[in-house]
Amino acid sequence: MLKRDSVFSLVTLLVVIVLLAVAAGTGIWIWKNQGEKEPEFRTAQVTKGDLIQAVTATGQLNPVTNVQVGSQISGIIDKLYADFNTTVTNGQLIAQIDPATYKAALMQSQGDLANAKATLELAQVEAKRAEELSKNRLISQSDYDKAVATLHQSEANVQIKDAAVVRSKVDLDRTTIFSPIDGIVISRNVDIGQTVAASLSAPTLYVIANDLSKMQIDAVVSEADIGGIETNQTVNFTVDAFPTRNFHGTVWQVRNSPITNQNVISYDTVIGVDNKDQKLKPGMTANVSIVAAQRNETLKIPNGALRFRPQETGETKKPAVSPVLSNAVAQASGGVTAPEGGTPGQARPDGANGGNGRPGGGGRRSAGQTGHAKGEHGSPIRTVYVLAQNENGKGQAPKPIQIKIGISDGVNTEVLEGLKEGDQVIVGQLVVGAAPAAAAPSNPFGGGGMRRF
């Protein structure tokens, strides 16, 4: 009986051991299969379309000709003949300053002139008499000289009083304010009865715009973007008053005078605007988009393809590089050509690679250098990844390809060389059990970031 129980216990133990082994093997098999699951990639197609690279800025709408009408004399505003939005013509009476004070001053200066003329007549008579007496030696020479000097003083005094009369007339005329140009009154800064004081500066009575059918935008463009701005470039802009309407203009002038605001340098860009329908008002804020470059029906890829980098693996595919692009990358990485069978920028046994001892020569660059390689004509060279068949024939893996890029609109980038329409480029990667791959390792060609407008 004991022997039979021992055999039964032994069989039970063996069965348990076998079951545990099967369970462990199954777990290991499942774990290995999960670890070997192929990563999933998101791709986008290389397409053709239009691209617009623009510089954005803000500015203020202003009339092309804006005249501030002031007063050169002090006084009380007696009458106003123009108000806001009044259309005026050149020479039209628009304001009157109380002339009473200046009329009195004119009368006084005229009286002084008459007195000076009477004094001159008396001096002339005395000088003539002194001359006759001097000829007959009836008076001394000093008396004669005194009479002549008095005559000259009287003549000068008449000129002084005459000038005072002219000045009084001018001041009286300045009590009447006329419009200097044809236009429309934008602002009226005085009221009837208000006193204006012309001491150090002339007070402004009106602001008159010459023609509101043609206006300009004074846009403030940062120094980083001003290099792409030229005259006659097309401009699109919107204003808050009409958020759904796009207005158009043209760059008239890029002024050389810098504007400094909190250590930020910017430049005034003058944009001409046609305002025939009079919808745009002076002082409106314009959100400007200056078309710096435009391409029609060009190859383009999403910018996500330029940012994508695959997760690090044990093996890395050698990038597919054309001879032209290979030489360009070698020159951009410090003039180091690729070793035989290698890639541009690859570290050599003697450590003389294109940068700081790391493959790709992607070390720190001096000021003024770009963060990526450039082609023969200065076009940036970047790396994108496409799906290619694995060497073992099982599954697909990312394969790096060098391309030349052109302008970007912030969403898509122009492709000049390296891809064709219909190609699929990788824009993202999803791996089971891991976070999605973002922009991880550095560009295998030493490429850096590209500044976008």
Short mmCIF file of C-alpha atoms in Angstrom, two decimals:
data_model
loop_
_atom_site.label_atom_id
_atom_site.label_comp_id
_atom_site.label_asym_id
_atom_site.label_seq_id
_atom_site.Cartn_x
_atom_site.Cartn_y
_atom_site.Cartn_z
CA MET A 1 0.00 0.00 0.00
CA LEU A 2 2.85 2.33 0.86
CA LYS A 3 4.58 1.50 -2.39
CA ARG A 4 1.46 2.31 -4.39
CA ASP A 5 1.11 5.71 -2.65
CA SER A 6 4.78 6.52 -3.33
CA VAL A 7 4.37 5.80 -7.04
CA PHE A 8 1.24 7.96 -7.18
CA SER A 9 3.01 10.87 -5.49
CA LEU A 10 5.95 10.59 -7.87
CA VAL A 11 3.68 10.64 -10.93
CA THR A 12 1.83 13.65 -9.55
CA LEU A 13 5.11 15.51 -9.01
CA LEU A 14 6.26 14.73 -12.55
CA VAL A 15 2.98 15.98 -13.99
CA VAL A 16 3.28 19.23 -12.02
CA ILE A 17 6.87 19.71 -13.22
CA VAL A 18 5.85 19.11 -16.84
CA LEU A 19 2.98 21.59 -16.56
CA LEU A 20 5.27 24.25 -15.07
CA ALA A 21 7.82 23.69 -17.84
CA VAL A 22 5.13 24.02 -20.52
CA ALA A 23 3.83 27.21 -18.91
CA ALA A 24 7.34 28.68 -18.69
CA GLY A 25 8.08 27.81 -22.30
CA THR A 26 4.83 29.32 -23.44
CA GLY A 27 5.56 32.53 -21.53
CA ILE A 28 9.05 32.76 -22.98
CA TRP A 29 7.71 32.19 -26.48
CA ILE A 30 5.06 34.89 -26.09
CA TRP A 31 7.61 37.31 -24.64
CA LYS A 32 10.02 36.73 -27.52
CA ASN A 33 7.31 37.13 -30.13
CA GLN A 34 6.20 40.43 -28.59
CA GLY A 35 9.75 41.71 -28.51
CA GLU A 36 10.27 40.83 -32.17
CA LYS A 37 7.12 42.54 -33.41
CA GLU A 38 7.85 44.86 -36.30
CA PRO A 39 7.46 48.59 -35.49
CA GLU A 40 4.71 50.48 -37.24
CA PHE A 41 5.54 53.60 -39.28
CA ARG A 42 3.37 56.47 -40.42
CA THR A 43 4.19 57.59 -43.95
CA ALA A 44 3.27 60.49 -46.19
CA GLN A 45 3.36 60.74 -49.94
CA VAL A 46 5.61 63.10 -51.88
CA THR A 47 3.19 65.33 -53.78
CA LYS A 48 3.23 68.32 -56.09
CA GLY A 49 1.65 71.62 -55.19
CA ASP A 50 2.14 75.31 -54.57
CA LEU A 51 4.34 76.60 -51.74
CA ILE A 52 4.50 80.12 -50.35
CA GLN A 53 7.23 81.17 -47.94
CA ALA A 54 6.11 84.28 -46.11
CA VAL A 55 7.44 86.72 -43.51
CA THR A 56 4.82 87.72 -40.97
CA ALA A 57 4.74 91.06 -39.19
CA THR A 58 2.36 93.64 -37.80
CA GLY A 59 2.03 97.27 -38.78
CA GLN A 60 -0.23 100.30 -38.77
CA LEU A 61 -2.19 101.76 -41.64
CA ASN A 62 -1.40 105.41 -42.35
CA PRO A 63 -2.21 107.90 -45.10
CA VAL A 64 0.56 108.37 -47.63
CA THR A 65 0.56 112.15 -47.02
CA ASN A 66 -0.44 113.28 -43.56
CA VAL A 67 -0.23 117.03 -42.77
CA GLN A 68 -0.53 118.56 -39.31
CA VAL A 69 -2.01 122.06 -39.60
CA GLY A 70 -0.81 124.29 -36.76
CA SER A 71 -0.75 127.92 -35.67
CA GLN A 72 2.32 130.12 -35.57
CA ILE A 73 0.65 132.67 -33.27
CA SER A 74 -1.13 132.51 -29.94
CA GLY A 75 -4.74 133.47 -29.44
CA ILE A 76 -8.31 132.35 -28.92
CA ILE A 77 -10.06 130.22 -31.53
CA ASP A 78 -12.81 132.44 -32.87
CA LYS A 79 -14.32 130.29 -35.63
CA LEU A 80 -13.90 126.76 -37.05
CA TYR A 81 -14.90 126.07 -40.65
CA ALA A 82 -13.97 122.37 -40.83
CA ASP A 83 -14.77 119.35 -38.68
CA PHE A 84 -13.94 115.64 -38.63
CA ASN A 85 -14.20 113.94 -42.03
CA THR A 86 -14.64 117.28 -43.81
CA THR A 87 -13.30 117.33 -47.35
CA VAL A 88 -11.12 120.41 -47.89
CA THR A 89 -9.21 121.91 -50.77
CA ASN A 90 -5.88 123.70 -50.95
CA GLY A 91 -6.29 127.29 -49.71
CA GLN A 92 -9.70 126.77 -48.13
CA LEU A 93 -10.41 128.69 -44.89
CA ILE A 94 -10.66 126.21 -42.03
CA ALA A 95 -10.16 128.25 -38.80
CA GLN A 96 -10.04 131.83 -37.51
CA ILE A 97 -8.12 133.08 -34.47
CA ASP A 98 -9.43 136.23 -32.75
CA PRO A 99 -7.60 139.06 -34.64
CA ALA A 100 -8.37 141.96 -32.25
CA THR A 101 -5.00 141.93 -30.54
CA TYR A 102 -3.12 141.75 -33.83
CA LYS A 103 -5.21 144.53 -35.40
CA ALA A 104 -4.28 146.76 -32.47
CA ALA A 105 -0.64 145.84 -32.84
CA LEU A 106 -0.80 146.73 -36.54
CA MET A 107 -2.33 150.13 -35.80
CA GLN A 108 0.35 150.81 -33.21
CA SER A 109 3.16 149.89 -35.57
CA GLN A 110 1.64 152.04 -38.30
CA GLY A 111 1.54 154.98 -35.86
CA ASP A 112 5.18 154.40 -34.93
CA LEU A 113 6.04 154.41 -38.62
CA ALA A 114 4.26 157.72 -39.17
CA ASN A 115 6.12 159.23 -36.20
CA ALA A 116 9.43 157.98 -37.56
CA LYS A 117 8.71 159.50 -40.95
CA ALA A 118 7.94 162.88 -39.35
CA THR A 119 11.19 162.73 -37.43
CA LEU A 120 12.96 161.93 -40.67
CA GLU A 121 11.48 165.00 -42.38
CA LEU A 122 12.69 167.23 -39.54
CA ALA A 123 16.15 165.64 -39.69
CA GLN A 124 16.33 166.23 -43.43
CA VAL A 125 15.46 169.95 -43.00
CA GLU A 126 18.00 170.41 -40.22
CA ALA A 127 20.68 168.62 -42.19
CA LYS A 128 20.08 170.84 -45.21
CA ARG A 129 20.21 173.98 -43.05
CA ALA A 130 23.40 172.78 -41.34
CA GLU A 131 25.00 172.21 -44.71
CA GLU A 132 24.34 175.81 -45.85
CA LEU A 133 25.57 177.24 -42.56
CA SER A 134 28.66 175.12 -42.73
CA LYS A 135 29.48 176.45 -46.18
CA ASN A 136 29.31 179.99 -44.86
CA ARG A 137 31.31 178.95 -41.80
CA LEU A 138 28.53 180.01 -39.47
CA ILE A 139 28.55 176.71 -37.49
CA SER A 140 31.31 174.42 -36.45
CA GLN A 141 32.12 171.20 -38.24
CA SER A 142 30.96 169.12 -35.26
CA ASP A 143 27.48 170.64 -35.38
CA TYR A 144 27.28 169.83 -39.06
CA ASP A 145 28.39 166.21 -38.48
CA LYS A 146 25.82 165.84 -35.72
CA ALA A 147 23.02 167.02 -38.02
CA VAL A 148 24.08 164.49 -40.71
CA ALA A 149 24.21 161.63 -38.16
CA THR A 150 20.75 162.53 -36.87
CA LEU A 151 19.48 162.33 -40.44
CA HIS A 152 20.94 158.84 -40.92
CA GLN A 153 19.45 157.67 -37.60
CA SER A 154 16.03 158.91 -38.66
CA GLU A 155 16.27 157.06 -41.97
CA ALA A 156 17.21 153.81 -40.15
CA ASN A 157 14.39 154.29 -37.65
CA VAL A 158 11.90 154.58 -40.52
CA GLN A 159 13.12 151.24 -41.90
CA ILE A 160 12.74 149.61 -38.46
CA LYS A 161 9.20 150.91 -38.05
CA ASP A 162 8.35 149.88 -41.59
CA ALA A 163 9.51 146.30 -40.83
CA ALA A 164 7.39 146.33 -37.67
CA VAL A 165 4.35 147.22 -39.75
CA VAL A 166 5.08 144.33 -42.15
CA ARG A 167 5.48 141.94 -39.20
CA SER A 168 2.19 143.10 -37.70
CA LYS A 169 0.44 142.50 -41.02
CA VAL A 170 1.92 138.99 -41.22
CA ASP A 171 0.75 138.18 -37.68
CA LEU A 172 -2.69 139.49 -38.53
CA ASP A 173 -2.81 137.35 -41.67
CA ARG A 174 -1.80 134.29 -39.61
CA THR A 175 -4.98 134.60 -37.59
CA THR A 176 -6.69 133.11 -40.63
CA ILE A 177 -5.84 129.37 -41.06
CA PHE A 178 -6.05 127.84 -44.54
CA SER A 179 -5.78 124.21 -45.65
CA PRO A 180 -2.32 123.54 -47.17
CA ILE A 181 -3.44 120.55 -49.29
CA ASP A 182 -6.46 118.86 -50.83
CA GLY A 183 -7.72 116.10 -48.58
CA ILE A 184 -9.94 115.09 -45.70
CA VAL A 185 -9.79 116.13 -42.06
CA ILE A 186 -8.81 113.15 -39.92
CA SER A 187 -8.53 114.94 -36.61
CA ARG A 188 -9.64 118.25 -35.10
CA ASN A 189 -7.75 119.06 -31.90
CA VAL A 190 -9.31 122.43 -30.88
CA ASP A 191 -12.71 123.88 -30.12
CA ILE A 192 -14.16 127.36 -30.44
CA GLY A 193 -13.07 129.54 -27.52
CA GLN A 194 -9.99 127.46 -26.81
CA THR A 195 -6.71 129.32 -26.35
CA VAL A 196 -3.73 128.13 -28.36
CA ALA A 197 -0.23 129.10 -27.24
CA ALA A 198 2.54 129.11 -29.83
CA SER A 199 5.64 129.33 -27.70
CA LEU A 200 8.27 126.62 -28.24
CA SER A 201 6.23 124.56 -30.71
CA ALA A 202 3.26 125.25 -32.93
CA PRO A 203 -0.01 123.81 -31.58
CA THR A 204 -1.76 121.36 -33.94
CA LEU A 205 -5.26 122.40 -34.95
CA TYR A 206 -6.07 119.81 -37.61
CA VAL A 207 -4.62 116.63 -39.12
CA ILE A 208 -5.40 116.37 -42.83
CA ALA A 209 -4.82 113.31 -45.02
CA ASN A 210 -4.16 113.97 -48.66
CA ASP A 211 -5.89 110.92 -50.21
CA LEU A 212 -7.32 107.93 -48.34
CA SER A 213 -7.78 105.93 -51.54
CA LYS A 214 -4.06 105.14 -51.35
CA MET A 215 -2.60 104.24 -47.99
CA GLN A 216 0.54 102.64 -46.60
CA ILE A 217 1.40 100.16 -43.88
CA ASP A 218 4.45 100.78 -41.72
CA ALA A 219 5.28 97.17 -40.82
CA VAL A 220 7.95 96.35 -38.25
CA VAL A 221 10.06 93.41 -39.50
CA SER A 222 12.68 91.78 -37.28
CA GLU A 223 16.32 91.74 -38.31
CA ALA A 224 16.21 87.94 -38.68
CA ASP A 225 13.60 88.22 -41.46
CA ILE A 226 14.57 91.49 -43.15
CA GLY A 227 17.05 89.75 -45.46
CA GLY A 228 14.19 88.13 -47.37
CA ILE A 229 12.30 91.39 -47.97
CA GLU A 230 12.68 93.26 -51.26
CA THR A 231 10.76 95.99 -53.03
CA ASN A 232 7.81 95.02 -55.26
CA GLN A 233 7.12 91.83 -53.30
CA THR A 234 3.46 90.85 -52.93
CA VAL A 235 1.87 91.39 -49.52
CA ASN A 236 -1.31 89.90 -48.07
CA PHE A 237 -2.78 91.28 -44.87
CA THR A 238 -5.87 91.31 -42.70
CA VAL A 239 -7.32 93.80 -40.23
CA ASP A 240 -9.42 93.10 -37.16
CA ALA A 241 -12.35 95.04 -38.59
CA PHE A 242 -12.63 92.57 -41.51
CA PRO A 243 -11.19 89.27 -40.22
CA THR A 244 -12.50 87.19 -43.14
CA ARG A 245 -11.27 89.49 -45.90
CA ASN A 246 -7.77 89.43 -47.35
CA PHE A 247 -6.30 92.70 -48.56
CA HIS A 248 -3.32 93.03 -50.87
CA GLY A 249 -0.40 95.40 -51.24
CA THR A 250 3.16 95.79 -52.49
CA VAL A 251 6.41 96.49 -50.70
CA TRP A 252 7.39 100.06 -51.53
CA GLN A 253 10.46 100.58 -49.38
CA VAL A 254 12.67 98.86 -46.81
CA ARG A 255 14.12 101.61 -44.66
CA ASN A 256 17.69 101.34 -43.44
CA SER A 257 17.12 103.11 -40.14
CA PRO A 258 17.01 100.49 -37.34
CA ILE A 259 14.30 100.52 -34.67
CA THR A 260 15.46 99.33 -31.23
CA ASN A 261 12.89 98.13 -28.72
CA GLN A 262 14.12 96.29 -25.59
CA ASN A 263 17.37 95.34 -27.36
CA VAL A 264 15.43 93.88 -30.31
CA ILE A 265 16.38 95.32 -33.70
CA SER A 266 13.74 95.71 -36.38
CA TYR A 267 13.25 97.72 -39.56
CA ASP A 268 10.37 99.72 -40.98
CA THR A 269 8.97 98.21 -44.17
CA VAL A 270 6.61 100.49 -46.09
CA ILE A 271 3.81 98.68 -47.93
CA GLY A 272 1.59 100.41 -50.46
CA VAL A 273 -2.13 99.64 -50.28
CA ASP A 274 -5.00 100.43 -52.67
CA ASN A 275 -8.04 101.61 -50.68
CA LYS A 276 -10.51 102.61 -53.35
CA ASP A 277 -13.51 101.32 -51.41
CA GLN A 278 -12.45 103.35 -48.33
CA LYS A 279 -12.85 100.34 -46.03
CA LEU A 280 -9.44 100.76 -44.43
CA LYS A 281 -9.10 103.51 -41.83
CA PRO A 282 -5.97 105.29 -40.59
CA GLY A 283 -4.53 103.72 -37.47
CA MET A 284 -5.85 100.19 -38.07
CA THR A 285 -3.53 97.34 -37.08
CA ALA A 286 -2.59 95.14 -40.05
CA ASN A 287 -1.43 91.53 -39.75
CA VAL A 288 0.98 91.37 -42.66
CA SER A 289 2.25 88.37 -44.59
CA ILE A 290 5.00 89.29 -47.06
CA VAL A 291 5.54 86.70 -49.79
CA ALA A 292 9.30 86.17 -49.75
CA ALA A 293 9.30 83.21 -52.17
CA GLN A 294 6.72 81.22 -54.11
CA ARG A 295 6.88 77.93 -56.00
CA ASN A 296 4.14 76.56 -58.24
CA GLU A 297 3.65 72.83 -58.81
CA THR A 298 6.80 71.84 -56.96
CA LEU A 299 7.59 68.63 -55.08
CA LYS A 300 6.88 68.93 -51.37
CA ILE A 301 6.95 66.79 -48.25
CA PRO A 302 5.56 67.37 -44.74
CA ASN A 303 8.01 68.94 -42.31
CA GLY A 304 7.46 65.96 -40.02
CA ALA A 305 9.53 63.87 -42.45
CA LEU A 306 12.51 66.16 -41.87
CA ARG A 307 12.17 65.87 -38.08
CA PHE A 308 11.69 62.09 -37.97
CA ARG A 309 14.57 59.93 -36.68
CA PRO A 310 14.18 56.15 -36.12
CA GLN A 311 14.87 54.58 -32.75
CA GLU A 312 18.42 53.35 -32.21
CA THR A 313 19.01 49.73 -33.24
CA GLY A 314 21.98 47.45 -33.33
CA GLU A 315 22.38 47.86 -37.09
CA THR A 316 22.18 51.04 -39.09
CA LYS A 317 21.62 51.21 -42.81
CA LYS A 318 24.10 53.19 -44.83
CA PRO A 319 22.36 56.20 -46.36
CA ALA A 320 21.65 56.28 -50.05
CA VAL A 321 23.66 59.23 -51.36
CA SER A 322 24.15 60.44 -54.89
CA PRO A 323 27.74 61.47 -55.87
CA VAL A 324 26.74 65.15 -56.05
CA LEU A 325 25.16 65.13 -52.61
CA SER A 326 28.02 63.06 -51.20
CA ASN A 327 30.61 65.66 -52.25
CA ALA A 328 28.45 68.47 -50.92
CA VAL A 329 28.14 66.84 -47.50
CA ALA A 330 31.88 66.15 -47.39
CA GLN A 331 32.64 69.82 -48.09
CA ALA A 332 30.09 71.01 -45.53
CA SER A 333 31.63 68.74 -42.86
CA GLY A 334 35.03 70.39 -43.08
CA GLY A 335 36.29 69.24 -46.45
CA VAL A 336 36.68 65.58 -45.40
CA THR A 337 35.86 63.16 -48.15
CA ALA A 338 34.31 59.81 -47.38
CA PRO A 339 36.62 56.80 -46.88
CA GLU A 340 36.36 54.09 -49.45
CA GLY A 341 33.13 52.22 -48.90
CA GLY A 342 32.10 54.67 -46.16
CA THR A 343 29.80 57.62 -45.90
CA PRO A 344 30.59 61.30 -45.83
CA GLY A 345 31.52 62.48 -42.37
CA GLN A 346 32.26 58.91 -41.16
CA ALA A 347 35.00 58.68 -38.49
CA ARG A 348 38.33 57.39 -39.83
CA PRO A 349 40.89 55.34 -37.92
CA ASP A 350 43.14 58.36 -37.41
CA GLY A 351 40.25 60.33 -35.91
CA ALA A 352 40.27 62.94 -38.74
CA ASN A 353 36.58 63.16 -39.29
CA GLY A 354 34.57 66.19 -40.30
CA GLY A 355 33.94 67.62 -36.87
CA ASN A 356 34.94 66.90 -33.29
CA GLY A 357 35.73 63.20 -33.42
CA ARG A 358 32.14 62.08 -33.86
CA PRO A 359 30.73 60.55 -37.05
CA GLY A 360 29.02 63.11 -39.22
CA GLY A 361 31.13 66.10 -38.17
CA GLY A 362 28.13 67.52 -36.36
CA GLY A 363 30.17 69.39 -33.75
CA ARG A 364 29.59 72.97 -32.66
CA ARG A 365 29.93 75.42 -35.51
CA SER A 366 31.26 78.93 -35.41
CA ALA A 367 28.94 81.88 -35.73
CA GLY A 368 27.61 82.38 -39.24
CA GLN A 369 27.66 78.69 -40.20
CA THR A 370 24.46 76.88 -40.94
CA GLY A 371 23.34 73.89 -38.96
CA HIS A 372 23.17 71.61 -42.02
CA ALA A 373 25.09 70.76 -45.13
CA LYS A 374 24.59 72.70 -48.32
CA GLY A 375 24.69 71.68 -51.94
CA GLU A 376 26.60 73.19 -54.84
CA HIS A 377 24.16 76.09 -55.16
CA GLY A 378 23.68 76.67 -51.44
CA SER A 379 20.56 74.47 -51.14
CA PRO A 380 20.34 72.80 -47.70
CA ILE A 381 20.83 69.03 -47.63
CA ARG A 382 18.66 67.07 -45.21
CA THR A 383 17.91 63.46 -44.40
CA VAL A 384 14.55 61.72 -44.68
CA TYR A 385 13.66 58.05 -44.22
CA VAL A 386 11.77 55.70 -46.50
CA LEU A 387 10.70 52.09 -45.93
CA ALA A 388 12.97 49.53 -47.56
CA GLN A 389 13.04 45.70 -47.53
CA ASN A 390 15.26 44.16 -44.83
CA GLU A 391 18.37 42.28 -45.93
CA ASN A 392 16.88 39.01 -44.70
CA GLY A 393 13.80 39.64 -46.80
CA LYS A 394 11.52 39.77 -43.79
CA GLY A 395 9.70 43.01 -43.07
CA GLN A 396 10.70 46.58 -43.79
CA ALA A 397 13.06 49.01 -42.05
CA PRO A 398 13.75 52.74 -42.34
CA LYS A 399 16.32 53.67 -44.96
CA PRO A 400 17.91 57.17 -44.84
CA ILE A 401 18.00 59.20 -48.04
CA GLN A 402 19.63 62.56 -48.59
CA ILE A 403 17.62 65.28 -50.32
CA LYS A 404 18.06 68.89 -51.30
CA ILE A 405 15.36 71.16 -49.94
CA GLY A 406 14.13 74.62 -50.87
CA ILE A 407 11.57 76.93 -49.32
CA SER A 408 9.11 76.03 -46.57
CA ASP A 409 5.71 77.40 -45.58
CA GLY A 410 5.98 76.02 -42.04
CA VAL A 411 3.93 72.90 -42.88
CA ASN A 412 5.51 71.54 -46.04
CA THR A 413 9.00 71.87 -47.54
CA GLU A 414 10.09 71.96 -51.16
CA VAL A 415 12.16 69.03 -52.45
CA LEU A 416 14.70 69.94 -55.13
CA GLU A 417 16.52 66.62 -55.49
CA GLY A 418 16.51 63.12 -54.03
CA LEU A 419 12.81 62.16 -54.22
CA LYS A 420 10.14 61.87 -56.87
CA GLU A 421 6.38 62.28 -56.86
CA GLY A 422 4.59 59.36 -55.28
CA ASP A 423 7.44 58.28 -52.97
CA GLN A 424 6.48 57.49 -49.39
CA VAL A 425 8.50 59.14 -46.61
CA ILE A 426 8.28 58.27 -42.92
CA VAL A 427 6.80 60.93 -40.68
CA GLY A 428 6.34 58.95 -37.44
CA GLN A 429 6.92 55.64 -35.68
CA LEU A 430 4.82 53.60 -33.24
CA VAL A 431 6.38 50.73 -31.28
CA VAL A 432 4.35 48.40 -29.06
CA GLY A 433 5.26 48.95 -25.43
CA ALA A 434 7.31 52.05 -26.12
CA ALA A 435 6.61 55.73 -26.50
CA PRO A 436 6.31 57.06 -30.07
CA ALA A 437 9.64 58.08 -31.51
CA ALA A 438 10.07 61.80 -31.83
CA ALA A 439 13.13 63.59 -33.16
CA ALA A 440 15.74 61.46 -31.38
CA PRO A 441 19.28 60.80 -32.71
CA SER A 442 21.25 63.30 -34.69
CA ASN A 443 21.25 63.44 -38.46
CA PRO A 444 23.70 60.81 -39.83
CA PHE A 445 24.95 63.48 -42.25
CA GLY A 446 25.58 66.11 -39.59
CA GLY A 447 22.49 68.06 -40.55
CA GLY A 448 20.97 70.56 -38.15
CA GLY A 449 17.72 72.45 -37.91
CA MET A 450 16.43 74.73 -40.62
CA ARG A 451 15.02 78.07 -39.74
CA ARG A 452 11.51 78.61 -41.07
CA PHE A 453 9.61 81.85 -41.59
#
